Amino acid sequence: MKMTLGERVRAATAALMHLTGENQADLATALGISQTQISRRQSGHAAWSLTDCEALATHYGIDALDLLAGPTRACDTLAPHRRRTPRTPAAAAQGTPR
């Protein structure tokens, strides 16, 4: 089953947030909108507009077409310096911050 464009944008946004370690509040601040608006868009109760998609792509430093292509392409094009550093099991056990 193919994903709709809206589903691809929501999935790409969720994947990018996960990969960068951002939460909805972080993204809302970066885009200049409320966390509630992010939540509504991510839950499918409101749509991401093309203007929103451009802002998302700019925020993550990727092309809007890569965002629209879905989570795999969006994450593949995210610059390495934007990715959060994964915690190693030893660091997690010691409580070392990320």
JSON list of C-alpha atoms in Angstrom, two decimals:
[
{"chain": "A", "resi": 1, "resn": "MET", "atom": "CA", "xyz": [0.00, 0.00, 0.00]},
{"chain": "A", "resi": 2, "resn": "LYS", "atom": "CA", "xyz": [1.39, 3.40, -0.99]},
{"chain": "A", "resi": 3, "resn": "MET", "atom": "CA", "xyz": [1.64, 6.24, 1.46]},
{"chain": "A", "resi": 4, "resn": "THR", "atom": "CA", "xyz": [-0.18, 9.45, 0.68]},
{"chain": "A", "resi": 5, "resn": "LEU", "atom": "CA", "xyz": [1.86, 12.64, 0.39]},
{"chain": "A", "resi": 6, "resn": "GLY", "atom": "CA", "xyz": [0.60, 13.75, 3.80]},
{"chain": "A", "resi": 7, "resn": "GLU", "atom": "CA", "xyz": [1.63, 10.44, 5.35]},
{"chain": "A", "resi": 8, "resn": "ARG", "atom": "CA", "xyz": [5.10, 10.73, 3.78]},
{"chain": "A", "resi": 9, "resn": "VAL", "atom": "CA", "xyz": [5.58, 14.24, 5.18]},
{"chain": "A", "resi": 10, "resn": "ARG", "atom": "CA", "xyz": [4.40, 13.16, 8.65]},
{"chain": "A", "resi": 11, "resn": "ALA", "atom": "CA", "xyz": [6.66, 10.08, 8.59]},
{"chain": "A", "resi": 12, "resn": "ALA", "atom": "CA", "xyz": [9.64, 12.08, 7.31]},
{"chain": "A", "resi": 13, "resn": "THR", "atom": "CA", "xyz": [9.11, 14.73, 9.99]},
{"chain": "A", "resi": 14, "resn": "ALA", "atom": "CA", "xyz": [8.88, 12.11, 12.74]},
{"chain": "A", "resi": 15, "resn": "ALA", "atom": "CA", "xyz": [12.01, 10.36, 11.45]},
{"chain": "A", "resi": 16, "resn": "LEU", "atom": "CA", "xyz": [13.96, 13.62, 11.23]},
{"chain": "A", "resi": 17, "resn": "MET", "atom": "CA", "xyz": [12.88, 14.61, 14.73]},
{"chain": "A", "resi": 18, "resn": "HIS", "atom": "CA", "xyz": [14.03, 11.24, 16.03]},
{"chain": "A", "resi": 19, "resn": "LEU", "atom": "CA", "xyz": [17.34, 11.36, 14.16]},
{"chain": "A", "resi": 20, "resn": "THR", "atom": "CA", "xyz": [18.14, 14.85, 15.41]},
{"chain": "A", "resi": 21, "resn": "GLY", "atom": "CA", "xyz": [16.84, 14.30, 18.93]},
{"chain": "A", "resi": 22, "resn": "GLU", "atom": "CA", "xyz": [14.27, 17.06, 18.60]},
{"chain": "A", "resi": 23, "resn": "ASN", "atom": "CA", "xyz": [10.82, 16.95, 20.14]},
{"chain": "A", "resi": 24, "resn": "GLN", "atom": "CA", "xyz": [7.67, 18.74, 19.02]},
{"chain": "A", "resi": 25, "resn": "ALA", "atom": "CA", "xyz": [8.40, 21.74, 21.23]},
{"chain": "A", "resi": 26, "resn": "ASP", "atom": "CA", "xyz": [11.89, 22.10, 19.71]},
{"chain": "A", "resi": 27, "resn": "LEU", "atom": "CA", "xyz": [10.49, 21.93, 16.20]},
{"chain": "A", "resi": 28, "resn": "ALA", "atom": "CA", "xyz": [7.69, 24.36, 17.03]},
{"chain": "A", "resi": 29, "resn": "THR", "atom": "CA", "xyz": [10.20, 26.91, 18.33]},
{"chain": "A", "resi": 30, "resn": "ALA", "atom": "CA", "xyz": [12.36, 26.52, 15.23]},
{"chain": "A", "resi": 31, "resn": "LEU", "atom": "CA", "xyz": [9.38, 27.00, 12.91]},
{"chain": "A", "resi": 32, "resn": "GLY", "atom": "CA", "xyz": [7.79, 29.80, 14.93]},
{"chain": "A", "resi": 33, "resn": "ILE", "atom": "CA", "xyz": [4.52, 27.95, 15.59]},
{"chain": "A", "resi": 34, "resn": "SER", "atom": "CA", "xyz": [3.03, 26.29, 18.65]},
{"chain": "A", "resi": 35, "resn": "GLN", "atom": "CA", "xyz": [3.68, 22.75, 19.80]},
{"chain": "A", "resi": 36, "resn": "THR", "atom": "CA", "xyz": [-0.07, 22.17, 19.48]},
{"chain": "A", "resi": 37, "resn": "GLN", "atom": "CA", "xyz": [0.14, 23.03, 15.78]},
{"chain": "A", "resi": 38, "resn": "ILE", "atom": "CA", "xyz": [2.99, 20.53, 15.33]},
{"chain": "A", "resi": 39, "resn": "SER", "atom": "CA", "xyz": [0.96, 17.90, 17.18]},
{"chain": "A", "resi": 40, "resn": "ARG", "atom": "CA", "xyz": [-2.12, 18.49, 15.03]},
{"chain": "A", "resi": 41, "resn": "ARG", "atom": "CA", "xyz": [-0.07, 18.22, 11.83]},
{"chain": "A", "resi": 42, "resn": "GLN", "atom": "CA", "xyz": [1.77, 15.11, 12.99]},
{"chain": "A", "resi": 43, "resn": "SER", "atom": "CA", "xyz": [-1.44, 13.38, 14.08]},
{"chain": "A", "resi": 44, "resn": "GLY", "atom": "CA", "xyz": [-3.13, 14.12, 10.75]},
{"chain": "A", "resi": 45, "resn": "HIS", "atom": "CA", "xyz": [-5.76, 16.45, 12.26]},
{"chain": "A", "resi": 46, "resn": "ALA", "atom": "CA", "xyz": [-4.25, 19.29, 10.23]},
{"chain": "A", "resi": 47, "resn": "ALA", "atom": "CA", "xyz": [-2.18, 19.19, 7.06]},
{"chain": "A", "resi": 48, "resn": "TRP", "atom": "CA", "xyz": [1.39, 20.33, 6.51]},
{"chain": "A", "resi": 49, "resn": "SER", "atom": "CA", "xyz": [1.13, 23.09, 3.89]},
{"chain": "A", "resi": 50, "resn": "LEU", "atom": "CA", "xyz": [3.69, 23.55, 1.13]},
{"chain": "A", "resi": 51, "resn": "THR", "atom": "CA", "xyz": [4.96, 26.59, 3.02]},
{"chain": "A", "resi": 52, "resn": "ASP", "atom": "CA", "xyz": [5.33, 24.41, 6.12]},
{"chain": "A", "resi": 53, "resn": "CYS", "atom": "CA", "xyz": [7.20, 21.81, 4.08]},
{"chain": "A", "resi": 54, "resn": "GLU", "atom": "CA", "xyz": [9.61, 24.45, 2.81]},
{"chain": "A", "resi": 55, "resn": "ALA", "atom": "CA", "xyz": [10.18, 25.63, 6.40]},
{"chain": "A", "resi": 56, "resn": "LEU", "atom": "CA", "xyz": [10.72, 22.05, 7.60]},
{"chain": "A", "resi": 57, "resn": "ALA", "atom": "CA", "xyz": [13.19, 21.35, 4.80]},
{"chain": "A", "resi": 58, "resn": "THR", "atom": "CA", "xyz": [15.07, 24.58, 5.49]},
{"chain": "A", "resi": 59, "resn": "HIS", "atom": "CA", "xyz": [15.20, 23.80, 9.21]},
{"chain": "A", "resi": 60, "resn": "TYR", "atom": "CA", "xyz": [16.70, 20.38, 8.55]},
{"chain": "A", "resi": 61, "resn": "GLY", "atom": "CA", "xyz": [18.95, 21.63, 5.74]},
{"chain": "A", "resi": 62, "resn": "ILE", "atom": "CA", "xyz": [17.46, 19.32, 3.12]},
{"chain": "A", "resi": 63, "resn": "ASP", "atom": "CA", "xyz": [15.66, 19.91, -0.16]},
{"chain": "A", "resi": 64, "resn": "ALA", "atom": "CA", "xyz": [11.86, 20.09, 0.06]},
{"chain": "A", "resi": 65, "resn": "LEU", "atom": "CA", "xyz": [11.61, 17.33, -2.55]},
{"chain": "A", "resi": 66, "resn": "ASP", "atom": "CA", "xyz": [13.63, 15.03, -0.28]},
{"chain": "A", "resi": 67, "resn": "LEU", "atom": "CA", "xyz": [11.19, 15.75, 2.55]},
{"chain": "A", "resi": 68, "resn": "LEU", "atom": "CA", "xyz": [8.23, 15.02, 0.27]},
{"chain": "A", "resi": 69, "resn": "ALA", "atom": "CA", "xyz": [9.85, 11.77, -0.88]},
{"chain": "A", "resi": 70, "resn": "GLY", "atom": "CA", "xyz": [9.45, 10.31, 2.59]},
{"chain": "A", "resi": 71, "resn": "PRO", "atom": "CA", "xyz": [11.45, 9.33, 5.65]},
{"chain": "A", "resi": 72, "resn": "THR", "atom": "CA", "xyz": [14.18, 7.28, 3.97]},
{"chain": "A", "resi": 73, "resn": "ARG", "atom": "CA", "xyz": [15.19, 9.98, 1.51]},
{"chain": "A", "resi": 74, "resn": "ALA", "atom": "CA", "xyz": [14.81, 12.76, 4.08]},
{"chain": "A", "resi": 75, "resn": "CYS", "atom": "CA", "xyz": [17.03, 10.98, 6.59]},
{"chain": "A", "resi": 76, "resn": "ASP", "atom": "CA", "xyz": [19.57, 9.95, 3.96]},
{"chain": "A", "resi": 77, "resn": "THR", "atom": "CA", "xyz": [20.07, 13.60, 2.97]},
{"chain": "A", "resi": 78, "resn": "LEU", "atom": "CA", "xyz": [20.32, 14.97, 6.51]},
{"chain": "A", "resi": 79, "resn": "ALA", "atom": "CA", "xyz": [23.82, 16.30, 7.13]},
{"chain": "A", "resi": 80, "resn": "PRO", "atom": "CA", "xyz": [25.87, 14.17, 9.55]},
{"chain": "A", "resi": 81, "resn": "HIS", "atom": "CA", "xyz": [26.43, 17.10, 11.94]},
{"chain": "A", "resi": 82, "resn": "ARG", "atom": "CA", "xyz": [22.64, 17.40, 12.44]},
{"chain": "A", "resi": 83, "resn": "ARG", "atom": "CA", "xyz": [22.35, 13.82, 13.71]},
{"chain": "A", "resi": 84, "resn": "ARG", "atom": "CA", "xyz": [22.35, 13.28, 17.44]},
{"chain": "A", "resi": 85, "resn": "THR", "atom": "CA", "xyz": [25.14, 11.17, 18.82]},
{"chain": "A", "resi": 86, "resn": "PRO", "atom": "CA", "xyz": [23.76, 7.79, 19.87]},
{"chain": "A", "resi": 87, "resn": "ARG", "atom": "CA", "xyz": [24.38, 6.84, 23.45]},
{"chain": "A", "resi": 88, "resn": "THR", "atom": "CA", "xyz": [26.51, 3.78, 23.95]},
{"chain": "A", "resi": 89, "resn": "PRO", "atom": "CA", "xyz": [25.29, 1.20, 26.50]},
{"chain": "A", "resi": 90, "resn": "ALA", "atom": "CA", "xyz": [28.28, 2.04, 28.74]},
{"chain": "A", "resi": 91, "resn": "ALA", "atom": "CA", "xyz": [27.52, 5.77, 28.62]},
{"chain": "A", "resi": 92, "resn": "ALA", "atom": "CA", "xyz": [23.87, 5.13, 29.36]},
{"chain": "A", "resi": 93, "resn": "ALA", "atom": "CA", "xyz": [24.78, 2.99, 32.38]},
{"chain": "A", "resi": 94, "resn": "GLN", "atom": "CA", "xyz": [27.05, 5.74, 33.73]},
{"chain": "A", "resi": 95, "resn": "GLY", "atom": "CA", "xyz": [24.47, 8.45, 33.13]},
{"chain": "A", "resi": 96, "resn": "THR", "atom": "CA", "xyz": [26.75, 10.33, 30.75]},
{"chain": "A", "resi": 97, "resn": "PRO", "atom": "CA", "xyz": [24.83, 13.13, 28.97]},
{"chain": "A", "resi": 98, "resn": "ARG", "atom": "CA", "xyz": [24.54, 12.97, 25.20]}
]
